[in-house]
Amino acid sequence: MKARNVALLMTAALVVYLFLLADRAFALFASGTGVGIALGIGVLLLPILGVWIVVVTWRNGLQIQRLSRRLDSEGELPDVSDLPRRPSGRVDRDAADAWFDQRRAEVQADQQNWRAWYKLAYAYDIAGDRRRARETMKKALELEAADH
């Protein structure tokens, strides 16, 4: 199953859960008691927050996918298929570090190149540093948006 289909399935399950949670909030409102209404407000905040997180996550995913397609059409999409792998399938740590150093040098050489930032984000990802990968991808998205 493609990752996109899994994401759609998980999002659908989350939407059902958020709907049921909102329904519980309205049931608490209907109790008419001060405590029930206060709890209802608290419970209703959860689906509102959940919807916001889902929207932001999907928006970011679609923007990253757009950059990926653009790089692919330009023949510049990062390819790590030739890097050695561990039995788990992850890229070997030394190989990931060497590939990362090359991508970091590309960014240092051209700080305004969104393509270099995208590749650096990918390098962080294969090195297992997801937090920095997200931050770096945000920078790539900002630079690409400013490039238009």
mmCIF file of C-alpha atoms in Angstrom:
data_model
loop_
_atom_site.group_PDB
_atom_site.id
_atom_site.type_symbol
_atom_site.label_atom_id
_atom_site.label_comp_id
_atom_site.label_asym_id
_atom_site.label_seq_id
_atom_site.Cartn_x
_atom_site.Cartn_y
_atom_site.Cartn_z
ATOM 1 C CA MET A 1 0.000 0.000 0.000
ATOM 2 C CA LYS A 2 1.368 3.410 -0.924
ATOM 3 C CA ALA A 3 2.270 5.827 1.850
ATOM 4 C CA ARG A 4 -0.330 8.288 0.557
ATOM 5 C CA ASN A 5 -3.082 5.675 0.855
ATOM 6 C CA VAL A 6 -1.992 4.845 4.397
ATOM 7 C CA ALA A 7 -2.030 8.570 5.242
ATOM 8 C CA LEU A 8 -5.534 8.908 3.778
ATOM 9 C CA LEU A 9 -6.752 5.891 5.753
ATOM 10 C CA MET A 10 -5.225 7.189 8.988
ATOM 11 C CA THR A 11 -6.673 10.649 8.376
ATOM 12 C CA ALA A 12 -10.124 9.160 7.804
ATOM 13 C CA ALA A 13 -9.865 7.201 11.059
ATOM 14 C CA LEU A 14 -8.743 10.352 12.871
ATOM 15 C CA VAL A 15 -11.648 12.360 11.438
ATOM 16 C CA VAL A 16 -14.103 9.724 12.725
ATOM 17 C CA TYR A 17 -12.446 9.856 16.137
ATOM 18 C CA LEU A 18 -12.559 13.675 16.180
ATOM 19 C CA PHE A 19 -16.234 13.602 15.191
ATOM 20 C CA LEU A 20 -17.028 11.200 18.043
ATOM 21 C CA LEU A 21 -15.040 13.381 20.438
ATOM 22 C CA ALA A 22 -16.989 16.472 19.353
ATOM 23 C CA ASP A 23 -20.204 14.523 19.860
ATOM 24 C CA ARG A 24 -19.152 13.795 23.461
ATOM 25 C CA ALA A 25 -18.450 17.508 23.957
ATOM 26 C CA PHE A 26 -21.961 18.415 22.821
ATOM 27 C CA ALA A 27 -23.394 15.734 25.123
ATOM 28 C CA LEU A 28 -21.546 17.395 27.994
ATOM 29 C CA PHE A 29 -22.990 20.777 26.958
ATOM 30 C CA ALA A 30 -26.467 19.255 27.006
ATOM 31 C CA SER A 31 -26.046 18.251 30.642
ATOM 32 C CA GLY A 32 -26.663 21.894 31.546
ATOM 33 C CA THR A 33 -24.433 21.776 34.604
ATOM 34 C CA GLY A 34 -21.520 24.148 35.046
ATOM 35 C CA VAL A 35 -19.056 21.286 35.310
ATOM 36 C CA GLY A 36 -20.530 19.559 32.233
ATOM 37 C CA ILE A 37 -20.318 22.747 30.173
ATOM 38 C CA ALA A 38 -16.743 23.421 31.336
ATOM 39 C CA LEU A 39 -15.720 19.858 30.472
ATOM 40 C CA GLY A 40 -17.565 20.147 27.149
ATOM 41 C CA ILE A 41 -15.516 23.223 26.268
ATOM 42 C CA GLY A 42 -12.317 21.377 27.145
ATOM 43 C CA VAL A 43 -13.305 18.305 25.164
ATOM 44 C CA LEU A 44 -14.397 20.418 22.167
ATOM 45 C CA LEU A 45 -10.966 22.046 22.042
ATOM 46 C CA LEU A 46 -9.391 18.665 21.265
ATOM 47 C CA PRO A 47 -11.153 18.081 17.909
ATOM 48 C CA ILE A 48 -10.587 21.714 16.938
ATOM 49 C CA LEU A 49 -6.873 21.294 17.641
ATOM 50 C CA GLY A 50 -6.901 17.932 15.862
ATOM 51 C CA VAL A 51 -8.462 19.388 12.708
ATOM 52 C CA TRP A 52 -5.892 22.200 12.694
ATOM 53 C CA ILE A 53 -3.013 19.694 13.024
ATOM 54 C CA VAL A 54 -4.410 17.511 10.222
ATOM 55 C CA VAL A 55 -4.817 20.501 7.891
ATOM 56 C CA VAL A 56 -1.296 21.811 8.589
ATOM 57 C CA THR A 57 0.245 18.345 8.199
ATOM 58 C CA TRP A 58 -1.517 17.655 4.886
ATOM 59 C CA ARG A 59 -0.677 21.134 3.569
ATOM 60 C CA ASN A 60 3.010 20.639 4.389
ATOM 61 C CA GLY A 61 2.986 17.166 2.864
ATOM 62 C CA LEU A 62 1.449 18.437 -0.368
ATOM 63 C CA GLN A 63 3.950 21.294 -0.573
ATOM 64 C CA ILE A 64 6.862 18.898 -0.065
ATOM 65 C CA GLN A 65 5.398 16.547 -2.668
ATOM 66 C CA ARG A 66 5.198 19.483 -5.104
ATOM 67 C CA LEU A 67 8.895 20.232 -4.536
ATOM 68 C CA SER A 68 9.724 16.554 -5.000
ATOM 69 C CA ARG A 69 7.910 16.444 -8.319
ATOM 70 C CA ARG A 70 9.621 19.625 -9.443
ATOM 71 C CA LEU A 71 13.061 18.242 -8.563
ATOM 72 C CA ASP A 72 12.191 14.961 -10.250
ATOM 73 C CA SER A 73 11.160 16.754 -13.452
ATOM 74 C CA GLU A 74 14.479 18.616 -13.369
ATOM 75 C CA GLY A 75 16.390 15.365 -12.811
ATOM 76 C CA GLU A 76 17.700 16.574 -9.429
ATOM 77 C CA LEU A 77 15.730 14.415 -7.011
ATOM 78 C CA PRO A 78 18.148 12.957 -4.437
ATOM 79 C CA ASP A 79 19.014 9.323 -5.063
ATOM 80 C CA VAL A 80 20.530 7.281 -2.249
ATOM 81 C CA SER A 81 19.840 3.865 -3.781
ATOM 82 C CA ASP A 82 23.568 3.276 -4.243
ATOM 83 C CA LEU A 83 24.425 3.917 -0.581
ATOM 84 C CA PRO A 84 25.187 0.841 1.535
ATOM 85 C CA ARG A 85 22.393 -0.299 3.831
ATOM 86 C CA ARG A 86 22.181 -2.060 7.161
ATOM 87 C CA PRO A 87 20.146 -5.263 7.472
ATOM 88 C CA SER A 88 17.258 -3.104 8.742
ATOM 89 C CA GLY A 89 17.196 -1.249 5.408
ATOM 90 C CA ARG A 90 18.445 2.043 6.832
ATOM 91 C CA VAL A 91 21.389 3.710 5.147
ATOM 92 C CA ASP A 92 24.729 2.846 6.758
ATOM 93 C CA ARG A 93 25.658 5.557 9.288
ATOM 94 C CA ASP A 94 29.082 6.369 7.778
ATOM 95 C CA ALA A 95 27.614 6.567 4.276
ATOM 96 C CA ALA A 96 24.748 8.765 5.514
ATOM 97 C CA ASP A 97 27.239 11.067 7.246
ATOM 98 C CA ALA A 98 29.370 11.390 4.105
ATOM 99 C CA TRP A 99 26.286 12.088 1.968
ATOM 100 C CA PHE A 100 25.135 14.609 4.579
ATOM 101 C CA ASP A 101 28.495 16.429 4.493
ATOM 102 C CA GLN A 102 28.177 16.838 0.720
ATOM 103 C CA ARG A 103 24.653 18.272 1.040
ATOM 104 C CA ARG A 104 25.734 20.640 3.815
ATOM 105 C CA ALA A 105 28.590 21.900 1.628
ATOM 106 C CA GLU A 106 26.077 22.566 -1.178
ATOM 107 C CA VAL A 107 23.936 24.686 1.167
ATOM 108 C CA GLN A 108 26.965 26.575 2.453
ATOM 109 C CA ALA A 109 27.990 27.322 -1.128
ATOM 110 C CA ASP A 110 24.530 28.666 -2.050
ATOM 111 C CA GLN A 111 22.377 29.660 0.934
ATOM 112 C CA GLN A 112 19.477 30.842 -1.264
ATOM 113 C CA ASN A 113 19.087 27.629 -3.295
ATOM 114 C CA TRP A 114 15.931 25.812 -2.211
ATOM 115 C CA ARG A 115 17.085 22.693 -4.063
ATOM 116 C CA ALA A 116 20.192 22.463 -1.872
ATOM 117 C CA TRP A 117 18.070 22.931 1.267
ATOM 118 C CA TYR A 118 15.664 20.203 0.102
ATOM 119 C CA LYS A 119 18.579 17.807 -0.372
ATOM 120 C CA LEU A 120 19.980 18.744 3.049
ATOM 121 C CA ALA A 121 16.577 18.015 4.610
ATOM 122 C CA TYR A 122 16.630 14.636 2.879
ATOM 123 C CA ALA A 123 20.136 14.061 4.254
ATOM 124 C CA TYR A 124 18.928 14.810 7.776
ATOM 125 C CA ASP A 125 16.075 12.367 7.214
ATOM 126 C CA ILE A 126 18.279 9.470 6.126
ATOM 127 C CA ALA A 127 20.599 10.248 9.048
ATOM 128 C CA GLY A 128 17.575 9.821 11.342
ATOM 129 C CA ASP A 129 17.312 13.436 12.542
ATOM 130 C CA ARG A 130 13.633 14.060 11.773
ATOM 131 C CA ARG A 131 13.378 17.324 13.737
ATOM 132 C CA ARG A 132 16.170 18.986 11.761
ATOM 133 C CA ALA A 133 14.827 17.471 8.552
ATOM 134 C CA ARG A 134 11.483 19.217 9.140
ATOM 135 C CA GLU A 135 13.142 22.537 9.999
ATOM 136 C CA THR A 136 15.367 22.362 6.937
ATOM 137 C CA MET A 137 12.475 21.419 4.670
ATOM 138 C CA LYS A 138 10.580 24.474 5.955
ATOM 139 C CA LYS A 139 13.539 26.581 4.837
ATOM 140 C CA ALA A 140 13.451 24.926 1.396
ATOM 141 C CA LEU A 141 9.721 25.663 1.122
ATOM 142 C CA GLU A 142 10.246 29.307 2.130
ATOM 143 C CA LEU A 143 13.035 29.789 -0.402
ATOM 144 C CA GLU A 144 11.069 28.095 -3.186
ATOM 145 C CA ALA A 145 8.030 30.279 -2.450
ATOM 146 C CA ALA A 146 10.209 33.396 -2.588
ATOM 147 C CA ASP A 147 11.710 32.121 -5.863
ATOM 148 C CA HIS A 148 8.377 32.553 -7.669
#
